Amino acid sequence: MAESNTSNNVLKVIDLNIGYKNKSITENIDFTLKQGELMAVIGVNGIGKSTLLRTMANAQEALSGNIEVDDKSLISYTPRELSSKLSVVLTEPLASKNLSVIELVALGRQPYTNWVGTLTTTDKKKIKEALNMLDLEPLQHKKCYELSDGQLQRVMIARALAQDTSIILLDEPTTHLDLFHKVQILKLLRSIAHNTKKTIVFTSHEIEMAIQICDQILLLNGKDNPFGRPQDLIKKQAFERIFPDDVVTFDATTGTFRIKK
């Protein structure tokens, strides 16, 4: 039986081909995400993880295929409409680190404020909720240049959360973080997805962590790009084919990679 529009499908990618100026990087990308799911996009360097994220954010055009947000084609949304559906955290450095934490988080409310940028009671409530959820209230008046990499990453996620969209896209949210802070950020993302019912997609090199923490994984391999629950991808031996097996092997029992000695 076909699923109805009440199935909570929030994001759907259909036969997508991504790249630049008609030069394809990766094609045959298909997946569907429901409300409140956390998905990692994994794969080797240069396979198209960031390109896929930018295409899903409508920052660059797909070469072919379709992306649907709430059963409506991504390209049919106006920029303002899309900014109330989808928020993005990219790896580009901040334009100004002179902003305070609360000022940066408040920028997430721009799609909703009037032309002079006045914050309403609702705006202030969303900002406070985002600061609370990311445990940033003690830091809210600090300047962003005073923060550690891990703290700044939490601020960027809080800004996306304050935007109050049904979808949050993050490009490499754990880059430059140590193991503890990588785990902390990924657990936060899972908590946000499950507790607020937002659908969160992030790109990552942290394959073993993604296997442990995500609801769904998209493995870009340049061929069939398998998608599914981590345990199902393990059963299909999808992870065994990521790296040359004379260098690294995947242990399906533990969900970890072993260096071939």
Phi, psi and omega in degrees: 000134180290146179285142178272175179289355177269015185277001181068020173290120185256322185225127181227128178243125189236114173047049187277138176237119185244153179166201183228132173047052178067007173263110184285137174260310180215138177231183181060045177260121181221128171195160176226132179242142178260171177303134173079014180262145175252124181233136172257142170255116184238167180153170182289166178302138175082003183278345175118017183299307181292324178298318177298315181298316180294325178292319178293334178273002182064026176274343171211156186280145169287148176285324173196172183091189185215150174236129180243133173245119184052048176063021179229137183302134181306318186285352179273351178279143169285159178306320181292318178299316183293326181291345175265356179253329194217128176241153189227137172239106182262175184271354180299142179293155179298142177296322178216123175269007178281350177291149172280166180303312183293327177294319180292317178297322180297335178298338176297342181270000182307321179299343186250343184281161178284181189293341175264002174074025180288131180276129177275177176299320178297316178303312182296325178294316180295321178295315180297318179298318180295317178299318179297312185296327181264010177056046185249359182304320179294340183256003194299334181259003176285151174282149184296332179290347179272356187267154171284168178302318181294319178295317181296323178296321177296324178295318180296321177293321178297321178298315178296322180293320179295334179293340172058052177260160179282342181233135173236127178249132181228130179263114177048060185292349182251008179300140177070010179258150175283175187303315181301313184285331173300310181298318181300314180295315183293323176294324175299315180298319178296317179298317179297314181300311186285326184272330182254355180064027173273147178266122186241130177238130176223147174270150184198151167263355185274073188295316182296321177293319179300319179300321183282332195246340189268153172282321183222153175226137169252119180258104177282116179235004179080002181235268183262351176045067185299145180226140175163187177291145182309316182295327179287322178293325176297316179299325180279001181058035182291327185282339180296338188258007182290312184244157176303129187286355174273356179248310183225138175240154180256130177263105184293335181291318183260348183070032182230161176263143179242136175285130179281117183265000000 
